[in-house]
Backbone as JSON, one array per atom type, in Angstrom:
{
  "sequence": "XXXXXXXXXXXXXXXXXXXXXXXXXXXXXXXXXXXXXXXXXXXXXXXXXXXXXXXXXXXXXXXXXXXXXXXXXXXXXXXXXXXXXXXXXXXXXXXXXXXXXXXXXXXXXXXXXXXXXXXXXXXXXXXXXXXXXXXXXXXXXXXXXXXXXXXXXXXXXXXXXXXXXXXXXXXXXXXXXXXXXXXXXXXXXXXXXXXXXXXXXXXXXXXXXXXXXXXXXXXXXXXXXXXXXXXXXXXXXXXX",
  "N": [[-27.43, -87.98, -19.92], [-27.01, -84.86, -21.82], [-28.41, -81.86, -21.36], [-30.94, -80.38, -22.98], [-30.92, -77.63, -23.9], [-27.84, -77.67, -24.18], [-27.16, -79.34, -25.78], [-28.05, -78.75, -27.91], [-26.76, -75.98, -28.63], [-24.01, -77.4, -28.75], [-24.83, -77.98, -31.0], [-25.1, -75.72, -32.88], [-22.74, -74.52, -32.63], [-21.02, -76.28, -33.7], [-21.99, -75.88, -36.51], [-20.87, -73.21, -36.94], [-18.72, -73.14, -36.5], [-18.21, -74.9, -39.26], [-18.77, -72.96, -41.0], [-21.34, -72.03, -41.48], [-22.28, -70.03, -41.39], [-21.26, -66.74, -41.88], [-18.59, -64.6, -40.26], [-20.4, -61.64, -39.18], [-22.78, -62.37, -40.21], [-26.22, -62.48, -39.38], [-27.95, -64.65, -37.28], [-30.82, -67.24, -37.4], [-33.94, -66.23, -36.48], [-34.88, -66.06, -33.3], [-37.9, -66.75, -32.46], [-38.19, -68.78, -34.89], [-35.33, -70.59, -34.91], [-35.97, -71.4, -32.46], [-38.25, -73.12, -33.16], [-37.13, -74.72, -34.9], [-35.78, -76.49, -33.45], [-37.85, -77.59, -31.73], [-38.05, -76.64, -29.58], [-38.85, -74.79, -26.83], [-38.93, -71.1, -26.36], [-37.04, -70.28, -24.0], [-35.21, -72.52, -24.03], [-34.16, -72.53, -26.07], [-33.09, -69.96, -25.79], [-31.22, -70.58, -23.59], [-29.31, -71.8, -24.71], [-28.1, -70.35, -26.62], [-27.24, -68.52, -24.95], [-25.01, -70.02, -24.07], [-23.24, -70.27, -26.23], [-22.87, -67.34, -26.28], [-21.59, -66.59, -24.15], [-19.25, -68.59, -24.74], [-17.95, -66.87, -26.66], [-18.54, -66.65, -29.55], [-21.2, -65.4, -30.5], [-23.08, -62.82, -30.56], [-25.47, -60.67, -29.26], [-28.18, -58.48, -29.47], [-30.85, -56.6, -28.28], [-33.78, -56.34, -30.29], [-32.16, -55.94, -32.28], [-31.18, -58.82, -33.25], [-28.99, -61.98, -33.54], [-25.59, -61.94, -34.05], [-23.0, -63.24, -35.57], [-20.14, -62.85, -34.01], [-17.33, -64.61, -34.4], [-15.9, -67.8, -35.15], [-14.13, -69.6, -33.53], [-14.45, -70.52, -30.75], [-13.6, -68.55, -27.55], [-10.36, -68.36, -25.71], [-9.88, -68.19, -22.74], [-7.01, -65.97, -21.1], [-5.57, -66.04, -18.46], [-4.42, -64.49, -15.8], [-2.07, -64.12, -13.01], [-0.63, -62.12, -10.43], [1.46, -60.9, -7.96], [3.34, -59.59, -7.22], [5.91, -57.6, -8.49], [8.18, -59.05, -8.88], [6.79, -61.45, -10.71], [5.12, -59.83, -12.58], [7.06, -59.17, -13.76], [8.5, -61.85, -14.65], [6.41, -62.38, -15.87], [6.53, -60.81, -18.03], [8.48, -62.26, -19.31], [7.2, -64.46, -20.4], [5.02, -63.99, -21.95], [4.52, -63.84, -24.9], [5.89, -60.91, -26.82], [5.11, -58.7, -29.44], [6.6, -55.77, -31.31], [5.02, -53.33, -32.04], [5.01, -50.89, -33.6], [7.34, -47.48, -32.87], [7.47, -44.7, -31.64], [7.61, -40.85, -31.46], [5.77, -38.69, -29.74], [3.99, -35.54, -28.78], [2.3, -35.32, -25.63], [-0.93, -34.29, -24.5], [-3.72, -33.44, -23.03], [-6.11, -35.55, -21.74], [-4.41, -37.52, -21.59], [-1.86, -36.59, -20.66], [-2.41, -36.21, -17.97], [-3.02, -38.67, -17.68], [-0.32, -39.35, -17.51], [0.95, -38.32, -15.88], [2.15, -36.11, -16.51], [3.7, -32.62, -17.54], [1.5, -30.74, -19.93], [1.76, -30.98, -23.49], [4.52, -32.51, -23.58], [7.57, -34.38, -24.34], [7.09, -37.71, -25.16], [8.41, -40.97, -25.69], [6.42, -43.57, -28.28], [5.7, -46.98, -27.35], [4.39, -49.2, -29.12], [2.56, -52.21, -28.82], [2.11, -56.05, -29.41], [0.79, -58.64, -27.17], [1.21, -62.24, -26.59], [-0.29, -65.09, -25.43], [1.68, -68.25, -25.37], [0.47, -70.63, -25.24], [-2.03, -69.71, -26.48], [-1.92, -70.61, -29.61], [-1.05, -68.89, -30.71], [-2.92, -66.19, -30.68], [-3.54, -62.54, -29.92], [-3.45, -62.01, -26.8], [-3.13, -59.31, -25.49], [-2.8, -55.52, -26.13], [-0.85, -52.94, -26.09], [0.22, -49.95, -25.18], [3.42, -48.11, -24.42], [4.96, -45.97, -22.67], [7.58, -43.57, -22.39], [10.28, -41.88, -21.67], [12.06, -40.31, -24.46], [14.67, -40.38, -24.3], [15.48, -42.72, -22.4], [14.0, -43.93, -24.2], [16.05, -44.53, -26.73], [18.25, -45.46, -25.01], [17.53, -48.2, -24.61], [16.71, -49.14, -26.8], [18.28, -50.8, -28.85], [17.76, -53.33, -27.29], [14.94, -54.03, -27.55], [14.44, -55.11, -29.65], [14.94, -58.23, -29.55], [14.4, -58.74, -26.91], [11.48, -59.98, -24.74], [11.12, -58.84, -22.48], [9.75, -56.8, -19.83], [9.34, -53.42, -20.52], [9.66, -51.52, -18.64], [11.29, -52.72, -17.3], [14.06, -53.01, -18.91], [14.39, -50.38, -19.18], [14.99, -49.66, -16.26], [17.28, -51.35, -15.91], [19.04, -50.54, -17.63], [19.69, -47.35, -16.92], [19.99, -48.25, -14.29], [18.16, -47.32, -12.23], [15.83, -48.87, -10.08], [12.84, -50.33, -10.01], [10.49, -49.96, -7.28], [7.61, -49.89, -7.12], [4.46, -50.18, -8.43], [1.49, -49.05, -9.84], [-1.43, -49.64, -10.24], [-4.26, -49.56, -12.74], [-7.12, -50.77, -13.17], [-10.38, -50.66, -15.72], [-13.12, -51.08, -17.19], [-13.69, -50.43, -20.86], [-13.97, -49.72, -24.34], [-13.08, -51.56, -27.8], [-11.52, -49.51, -29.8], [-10.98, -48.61, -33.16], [-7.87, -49.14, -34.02], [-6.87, -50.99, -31.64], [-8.72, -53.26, -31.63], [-8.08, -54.32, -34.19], [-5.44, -55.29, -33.62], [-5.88, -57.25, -31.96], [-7.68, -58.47, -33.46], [-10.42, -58.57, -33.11], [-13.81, -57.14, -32.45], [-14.24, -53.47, -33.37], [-15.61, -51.46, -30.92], [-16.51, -53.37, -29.19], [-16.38, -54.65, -26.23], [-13.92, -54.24, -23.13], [-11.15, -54.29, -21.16], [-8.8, -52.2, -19.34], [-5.77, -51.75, -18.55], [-3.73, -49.75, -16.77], [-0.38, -48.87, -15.86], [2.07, -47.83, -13.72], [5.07, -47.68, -13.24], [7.07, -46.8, -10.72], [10.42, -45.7, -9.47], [13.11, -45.67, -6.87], [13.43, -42.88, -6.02], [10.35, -41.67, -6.29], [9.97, -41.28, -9.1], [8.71, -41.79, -12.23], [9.29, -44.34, -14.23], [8.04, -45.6, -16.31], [5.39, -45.49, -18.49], [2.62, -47.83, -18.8], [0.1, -48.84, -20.92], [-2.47, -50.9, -21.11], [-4.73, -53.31, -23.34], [-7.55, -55.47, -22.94], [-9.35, -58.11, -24.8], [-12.69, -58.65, -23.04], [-13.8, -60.97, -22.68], [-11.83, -62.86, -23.35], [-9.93, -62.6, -21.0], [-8.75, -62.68, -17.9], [-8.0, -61.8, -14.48], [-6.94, -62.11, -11.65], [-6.13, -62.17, -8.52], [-5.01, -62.49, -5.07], [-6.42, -62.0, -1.59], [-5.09, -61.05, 1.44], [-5.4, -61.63, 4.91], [-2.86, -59.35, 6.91]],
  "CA": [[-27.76, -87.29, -21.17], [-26.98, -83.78, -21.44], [-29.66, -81.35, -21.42], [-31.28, -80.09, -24.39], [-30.23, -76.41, -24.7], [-26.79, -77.8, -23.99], [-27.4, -80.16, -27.66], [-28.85, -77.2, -29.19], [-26.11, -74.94, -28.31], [-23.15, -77.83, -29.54], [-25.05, -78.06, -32.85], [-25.17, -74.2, -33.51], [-21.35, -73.92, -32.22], [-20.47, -77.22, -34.83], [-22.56, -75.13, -37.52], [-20.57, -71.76, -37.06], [-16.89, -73.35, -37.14], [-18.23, -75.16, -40.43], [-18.51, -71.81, -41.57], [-22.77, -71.76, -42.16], [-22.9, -68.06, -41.33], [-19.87, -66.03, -42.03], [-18.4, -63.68, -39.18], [-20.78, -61.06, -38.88], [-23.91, -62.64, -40.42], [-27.0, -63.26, -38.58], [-28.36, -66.09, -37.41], [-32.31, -66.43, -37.87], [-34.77, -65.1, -35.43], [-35.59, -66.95, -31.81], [-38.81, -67.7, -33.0], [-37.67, -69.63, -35.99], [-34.63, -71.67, -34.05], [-37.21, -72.48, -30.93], [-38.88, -73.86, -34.14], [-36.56, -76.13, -36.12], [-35.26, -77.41, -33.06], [-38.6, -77.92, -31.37], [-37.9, -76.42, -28.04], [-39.3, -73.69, -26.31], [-38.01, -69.82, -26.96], [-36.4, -70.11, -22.81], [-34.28, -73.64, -23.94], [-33.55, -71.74, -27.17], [-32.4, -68.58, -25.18], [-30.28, -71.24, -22.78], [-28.23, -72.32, -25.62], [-28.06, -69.26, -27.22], [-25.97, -67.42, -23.77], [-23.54, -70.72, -23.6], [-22.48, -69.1, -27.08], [-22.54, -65.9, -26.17], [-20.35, -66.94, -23.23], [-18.06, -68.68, -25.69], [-17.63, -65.92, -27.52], [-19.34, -66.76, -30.95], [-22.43, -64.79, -31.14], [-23.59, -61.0, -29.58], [-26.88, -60.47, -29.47], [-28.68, -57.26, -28.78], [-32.29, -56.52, -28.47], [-34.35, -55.68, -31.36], [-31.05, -56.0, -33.87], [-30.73, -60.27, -33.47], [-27.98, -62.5, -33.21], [-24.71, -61.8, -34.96], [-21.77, -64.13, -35.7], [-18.58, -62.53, -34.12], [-16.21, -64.97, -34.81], [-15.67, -68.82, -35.55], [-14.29, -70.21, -33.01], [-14.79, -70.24, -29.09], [-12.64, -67.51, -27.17], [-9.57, -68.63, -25.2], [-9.64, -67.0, -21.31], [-5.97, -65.8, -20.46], [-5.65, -65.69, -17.03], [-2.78, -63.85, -15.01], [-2.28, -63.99, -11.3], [-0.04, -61.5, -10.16], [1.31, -60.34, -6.7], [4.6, -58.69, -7.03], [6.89, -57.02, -8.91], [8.99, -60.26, -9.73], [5.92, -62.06, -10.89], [5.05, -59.3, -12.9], [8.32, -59.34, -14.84], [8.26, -62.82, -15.06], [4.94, -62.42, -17.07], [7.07, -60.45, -19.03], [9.28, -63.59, -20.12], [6.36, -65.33, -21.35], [4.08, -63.77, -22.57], [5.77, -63.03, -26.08], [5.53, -59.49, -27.52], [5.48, -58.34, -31.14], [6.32, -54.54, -31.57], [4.22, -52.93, -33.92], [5.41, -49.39, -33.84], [7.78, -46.51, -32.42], [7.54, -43.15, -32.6], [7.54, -40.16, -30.42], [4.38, -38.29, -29.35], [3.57, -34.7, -27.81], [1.28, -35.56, -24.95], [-1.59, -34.24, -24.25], [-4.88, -33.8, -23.03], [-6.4, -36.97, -20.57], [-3.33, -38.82, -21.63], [-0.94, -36.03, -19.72], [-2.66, -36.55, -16.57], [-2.41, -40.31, -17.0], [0.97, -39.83, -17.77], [1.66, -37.78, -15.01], [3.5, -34.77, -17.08], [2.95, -31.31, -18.0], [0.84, -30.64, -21.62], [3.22, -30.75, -24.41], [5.56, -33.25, -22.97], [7.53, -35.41, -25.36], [7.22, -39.02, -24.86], [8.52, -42.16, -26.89], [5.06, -45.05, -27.08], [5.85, -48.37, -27.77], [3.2, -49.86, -29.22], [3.18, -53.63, -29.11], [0.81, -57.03, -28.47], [1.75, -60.04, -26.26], [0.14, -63.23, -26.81], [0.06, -66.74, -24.77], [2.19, -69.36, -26.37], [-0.67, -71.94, -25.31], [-3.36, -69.62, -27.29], [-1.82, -71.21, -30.4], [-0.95, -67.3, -31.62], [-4.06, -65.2, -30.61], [-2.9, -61.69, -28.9], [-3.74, -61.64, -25.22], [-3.25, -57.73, -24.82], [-2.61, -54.94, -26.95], [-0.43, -51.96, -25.22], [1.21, -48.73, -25.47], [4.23, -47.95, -23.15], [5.16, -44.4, -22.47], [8.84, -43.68, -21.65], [11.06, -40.53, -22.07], [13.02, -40.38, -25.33], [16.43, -40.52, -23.57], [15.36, -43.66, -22.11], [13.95, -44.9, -25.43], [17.46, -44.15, -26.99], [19.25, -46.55, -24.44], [17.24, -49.64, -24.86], [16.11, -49.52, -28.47], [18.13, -52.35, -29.11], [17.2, -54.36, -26.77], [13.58, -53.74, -27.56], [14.33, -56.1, -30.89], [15.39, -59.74, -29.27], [13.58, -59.5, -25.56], [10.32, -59.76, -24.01], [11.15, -58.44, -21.15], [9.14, -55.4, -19.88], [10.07, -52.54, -21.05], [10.15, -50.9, -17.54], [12.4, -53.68, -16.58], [14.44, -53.16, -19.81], [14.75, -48.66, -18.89], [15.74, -50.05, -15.13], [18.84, -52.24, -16.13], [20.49, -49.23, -18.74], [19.75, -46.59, -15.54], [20.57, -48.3, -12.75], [16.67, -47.32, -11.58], [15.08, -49.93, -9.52], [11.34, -50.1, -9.74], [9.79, -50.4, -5.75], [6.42, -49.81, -6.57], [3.74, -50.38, -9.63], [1.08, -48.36, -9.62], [-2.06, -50.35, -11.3], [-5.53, -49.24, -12.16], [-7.92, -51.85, -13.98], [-11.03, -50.33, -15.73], [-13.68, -51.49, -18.75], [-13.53, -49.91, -21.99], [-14.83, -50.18, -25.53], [-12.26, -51.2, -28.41], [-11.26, -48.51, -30.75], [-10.26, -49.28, -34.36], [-6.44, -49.71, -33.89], [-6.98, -51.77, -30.62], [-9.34, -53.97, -32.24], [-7.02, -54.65, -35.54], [-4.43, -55.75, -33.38], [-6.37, -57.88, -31.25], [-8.23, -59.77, -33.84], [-11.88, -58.28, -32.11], [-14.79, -56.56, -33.23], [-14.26, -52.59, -33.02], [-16.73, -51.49, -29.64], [-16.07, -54.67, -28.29], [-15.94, -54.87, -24.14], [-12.28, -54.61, -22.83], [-10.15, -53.98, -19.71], [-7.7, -51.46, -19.6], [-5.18, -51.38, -17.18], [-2.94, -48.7, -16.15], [0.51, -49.35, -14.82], [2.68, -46.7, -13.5], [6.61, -48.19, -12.66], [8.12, -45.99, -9.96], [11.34, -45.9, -8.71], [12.83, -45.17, -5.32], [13.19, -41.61, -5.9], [9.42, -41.21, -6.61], [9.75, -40.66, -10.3], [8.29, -42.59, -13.32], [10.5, -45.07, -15.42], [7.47, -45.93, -17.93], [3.45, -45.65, -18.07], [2.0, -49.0, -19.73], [-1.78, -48.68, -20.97], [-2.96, -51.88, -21.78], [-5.96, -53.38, -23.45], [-7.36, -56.74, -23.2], [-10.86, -58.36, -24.59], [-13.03, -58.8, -21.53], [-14.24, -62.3, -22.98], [-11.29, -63.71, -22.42], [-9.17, -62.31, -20.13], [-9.2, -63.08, -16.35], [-7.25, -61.27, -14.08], [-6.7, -62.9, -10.38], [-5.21, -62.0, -7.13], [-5.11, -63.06, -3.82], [-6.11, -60.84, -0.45], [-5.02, -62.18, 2.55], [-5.64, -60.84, 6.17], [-1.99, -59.0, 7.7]],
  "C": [[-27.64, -85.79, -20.96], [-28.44, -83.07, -21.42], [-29.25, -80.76, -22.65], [-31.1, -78.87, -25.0], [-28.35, -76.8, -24.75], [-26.07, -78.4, -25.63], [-27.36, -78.66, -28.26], [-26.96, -76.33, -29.4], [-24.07, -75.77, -29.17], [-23.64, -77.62, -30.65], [-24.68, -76.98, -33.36], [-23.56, -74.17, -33.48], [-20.43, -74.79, -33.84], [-20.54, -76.34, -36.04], [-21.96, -73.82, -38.18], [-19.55, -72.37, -37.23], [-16.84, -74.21, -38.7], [-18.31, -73.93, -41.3], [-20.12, -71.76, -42.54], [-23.09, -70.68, -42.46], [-21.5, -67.98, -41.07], [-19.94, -65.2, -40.77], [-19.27, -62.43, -39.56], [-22.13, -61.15, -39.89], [-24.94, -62.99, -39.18], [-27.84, -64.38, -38.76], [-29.87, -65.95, -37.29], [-33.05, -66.13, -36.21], [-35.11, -66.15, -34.3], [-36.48, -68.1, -32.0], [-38.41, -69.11, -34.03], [-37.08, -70.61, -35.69], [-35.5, -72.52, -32.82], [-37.62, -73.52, -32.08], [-38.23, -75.08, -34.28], [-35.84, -76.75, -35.1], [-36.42, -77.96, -31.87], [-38.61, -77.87, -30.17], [-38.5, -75.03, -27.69], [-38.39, -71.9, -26.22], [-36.97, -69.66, -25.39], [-35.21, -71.51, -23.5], [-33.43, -73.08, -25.08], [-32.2, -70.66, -26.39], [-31.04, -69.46, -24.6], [-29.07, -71.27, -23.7], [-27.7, -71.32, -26.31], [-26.42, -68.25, -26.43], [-24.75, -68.44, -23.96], [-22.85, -70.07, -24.91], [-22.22, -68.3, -27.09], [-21.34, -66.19, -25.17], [-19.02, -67.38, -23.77], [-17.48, -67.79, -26.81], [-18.4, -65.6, -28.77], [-20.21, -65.68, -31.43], [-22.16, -63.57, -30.0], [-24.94, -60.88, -30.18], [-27.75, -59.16, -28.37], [-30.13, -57.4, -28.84], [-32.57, -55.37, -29.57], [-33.09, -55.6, -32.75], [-30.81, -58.19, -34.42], [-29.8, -60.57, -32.96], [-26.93, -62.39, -33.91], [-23.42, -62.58, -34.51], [-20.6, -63.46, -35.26], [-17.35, -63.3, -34.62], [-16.6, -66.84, -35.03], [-15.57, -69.97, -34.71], [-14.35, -69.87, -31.45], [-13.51, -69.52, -28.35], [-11.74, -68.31, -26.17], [-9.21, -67.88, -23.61], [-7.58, -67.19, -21.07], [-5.63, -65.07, -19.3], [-4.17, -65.29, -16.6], [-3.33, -63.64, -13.61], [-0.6, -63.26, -11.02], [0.0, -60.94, -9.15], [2.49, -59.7, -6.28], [5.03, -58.38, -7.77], [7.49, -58.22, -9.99], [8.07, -60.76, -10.54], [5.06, -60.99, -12.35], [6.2, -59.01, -14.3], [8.82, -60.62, -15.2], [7.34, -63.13, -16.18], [5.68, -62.18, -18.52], [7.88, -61.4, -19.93], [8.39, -64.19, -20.42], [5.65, -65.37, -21.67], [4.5, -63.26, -23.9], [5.14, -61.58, -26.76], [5.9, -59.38, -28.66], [5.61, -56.6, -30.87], [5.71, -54.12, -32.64], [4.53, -51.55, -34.66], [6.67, -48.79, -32.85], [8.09, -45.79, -32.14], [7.24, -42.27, -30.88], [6.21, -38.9, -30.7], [4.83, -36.78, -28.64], [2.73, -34.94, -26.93], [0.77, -34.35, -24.5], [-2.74, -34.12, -23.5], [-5.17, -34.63, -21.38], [-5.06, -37.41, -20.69], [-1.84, -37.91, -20.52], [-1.35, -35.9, -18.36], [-2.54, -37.62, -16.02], [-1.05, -40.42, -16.69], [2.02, -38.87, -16.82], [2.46, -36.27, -15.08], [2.87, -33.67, -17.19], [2.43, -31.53, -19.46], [2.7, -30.51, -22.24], [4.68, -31.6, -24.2], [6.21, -34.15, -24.11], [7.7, -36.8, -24.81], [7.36, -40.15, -25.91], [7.23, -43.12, -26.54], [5.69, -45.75, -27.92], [4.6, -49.0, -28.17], [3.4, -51.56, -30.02], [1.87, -54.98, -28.82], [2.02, -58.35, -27.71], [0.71, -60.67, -26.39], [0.86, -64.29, -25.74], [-0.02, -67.92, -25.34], [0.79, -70.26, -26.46], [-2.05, -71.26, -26.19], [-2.78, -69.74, -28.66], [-1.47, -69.18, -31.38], [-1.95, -66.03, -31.2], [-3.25, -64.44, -29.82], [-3.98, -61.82, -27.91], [-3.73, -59.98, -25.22], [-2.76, -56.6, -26.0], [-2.46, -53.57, -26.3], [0.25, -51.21, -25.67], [1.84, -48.32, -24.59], [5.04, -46.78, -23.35], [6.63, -44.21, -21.76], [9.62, -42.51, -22.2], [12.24, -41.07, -23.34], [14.72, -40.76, -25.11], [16.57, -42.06, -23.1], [15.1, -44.85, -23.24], [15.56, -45.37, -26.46], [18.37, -45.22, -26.48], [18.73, -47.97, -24.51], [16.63, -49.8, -26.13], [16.49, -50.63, -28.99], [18.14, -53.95, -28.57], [15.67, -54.84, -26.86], [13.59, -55.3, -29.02], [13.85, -57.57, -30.99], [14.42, -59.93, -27.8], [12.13, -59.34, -25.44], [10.41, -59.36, -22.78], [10.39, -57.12, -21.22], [9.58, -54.07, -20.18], [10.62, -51.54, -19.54], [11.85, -51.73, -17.01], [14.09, -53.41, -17.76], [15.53, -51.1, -19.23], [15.82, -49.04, -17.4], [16.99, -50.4, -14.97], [19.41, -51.01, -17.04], [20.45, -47.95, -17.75], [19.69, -46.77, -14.81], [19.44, -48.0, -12.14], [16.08, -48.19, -11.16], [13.57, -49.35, -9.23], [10.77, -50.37, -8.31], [8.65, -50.43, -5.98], [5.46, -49.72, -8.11], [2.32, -49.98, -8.92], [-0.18, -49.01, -10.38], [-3.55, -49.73, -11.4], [-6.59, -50.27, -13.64], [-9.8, -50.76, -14.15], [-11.58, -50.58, -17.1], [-13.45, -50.04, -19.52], [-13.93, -50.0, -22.92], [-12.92, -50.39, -26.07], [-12.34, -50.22, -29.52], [-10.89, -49.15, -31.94], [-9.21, -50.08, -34.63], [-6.43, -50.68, -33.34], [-7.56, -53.08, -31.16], [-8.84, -55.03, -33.45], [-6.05, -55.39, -35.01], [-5.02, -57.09, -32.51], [-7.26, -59.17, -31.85], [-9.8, -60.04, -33.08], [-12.49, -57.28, -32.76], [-14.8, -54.63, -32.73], [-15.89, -52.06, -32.21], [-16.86, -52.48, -29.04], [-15.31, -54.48, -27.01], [-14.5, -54.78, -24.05], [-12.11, -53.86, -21.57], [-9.11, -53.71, -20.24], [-6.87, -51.28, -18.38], [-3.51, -50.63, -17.36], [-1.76, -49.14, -15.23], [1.62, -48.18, -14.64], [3.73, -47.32, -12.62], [6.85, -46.61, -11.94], [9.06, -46.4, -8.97], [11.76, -45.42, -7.06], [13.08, -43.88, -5.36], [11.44, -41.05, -6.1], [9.27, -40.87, -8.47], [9.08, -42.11, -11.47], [8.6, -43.26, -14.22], [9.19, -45.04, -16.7], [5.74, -46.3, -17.5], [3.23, -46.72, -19.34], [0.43, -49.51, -19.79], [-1.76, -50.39, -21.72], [-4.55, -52.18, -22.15], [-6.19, -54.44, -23.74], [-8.56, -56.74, -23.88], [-11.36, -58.88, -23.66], [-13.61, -60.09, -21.96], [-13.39, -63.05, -22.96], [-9.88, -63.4, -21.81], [-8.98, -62.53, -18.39], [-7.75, -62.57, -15.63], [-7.65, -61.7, -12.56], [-5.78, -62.04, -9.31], [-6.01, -62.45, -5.92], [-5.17, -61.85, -3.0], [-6.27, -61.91, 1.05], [-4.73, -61.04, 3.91], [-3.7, -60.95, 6.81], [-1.72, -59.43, 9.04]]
}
């Protein structure tokens, strides 16, 4: 027999994809649920996190429980350990472009991006989803690449998924040796959020990828942004 916050916690989940409480209603107060399901406010709480874990609910102190979404979040996991494997991803994880326009950089973003202030740079701004999450975007990224470069693969940008580094590489003869990665939480922002199909300030992992070739120089900076509920990011370390 399962255990009893485990019940609790299917019923509430059944309750929310029937659509009892709309996305960003709350649900009633601790007290109240311990109540009507005649369990203690700790068996309550139990059932309460496996939702939170599935995504469903967020619950802060002193504001309640609030409905994020409908149904239970989808983890898309990537294990990555080279280069190839890396551009492989790129074949199947499918990308939508959403934009492409050219930028003065800036600020933080010209230190990420390696350049002097005032620099012009083409962004790509695009999502990639995983066929098996039935449509949901997996990531939601902006890819930084010199106008000259944008220019030569624009129309390849239409028909492939291929990475876009990988995409600059093949029209200049530039071979990437070395990816440069830096993984770090985040909140989502408005845009990010919109594209993602997630609640703006909502947890996320951002990761930083910096393609360089064998001269030392920079084919293309790719900011990404995932939701940290279900994303899972893997590697292997193994003793030399």
């Amino acid at each position: 027999m399962a255990a009893r916050y485990v019940t609790i916690a299917e019923d509430l989940q059944a309750r929310i994809a029937e659509g009892q409480w709309e996305v960003g209603a709350f649900l009633a107060s601790e007290p109240e649920l311990a109540s009507k399901y005649g369990v203690s406010r700790e068996t309550l709480r139990a059932a309460l996190r496996q939702l939170e874990d599935a995504g469903l609910i967020a619950r802060r102190k002193g504001q309640g429980t609030r409905v994020v979404r409908l149904q239970p979040v989808q983890e898309f996991h990537t294990t990555l350990s080279s280069i190839e494997e890396l551009a492989q991803y790129g074949r199947t994880a499918e990308r939508t472009i959403l934009s492409v326009e050219e930028v003065v950089v800036g600020g933080p973003l010209a230190d990420e991006l390696v350049v002097p202030e005032g620099t012009l740079r083409t962004v790509i701004t695009s999502t990639r989803r995983d066929p098996a999450e039935g449509g949901r975007a997996a990531s939601w990224a902006k890819v930084y690449i010199s106008p000259a470069d944008a220019h030569l693969i624009q129309d390849d940008l239409k028909d492939s998924d291929r990475l876009v580094a990988d995409l600059v590489a093949e029209r200049t003869g530039r071979q990437v040796i070395r990816v440069l990665q830096q993984i770090k939480a985040t909140v989502l922002d408005e845009e990010a959020a919109k594209a993602l199909g997630e609640i703006p300030g909502s947890v996320a992992l951002r990761l930083t990828r910096r393609y360089i070739d064998a001269d030392g120089g920079i084919l293309a900076v790719a900011i990404s942004t995932h939701p940290a509920a279900r994303f899972v990011y893997e590697s292997v370390l193994e003793r030399g």
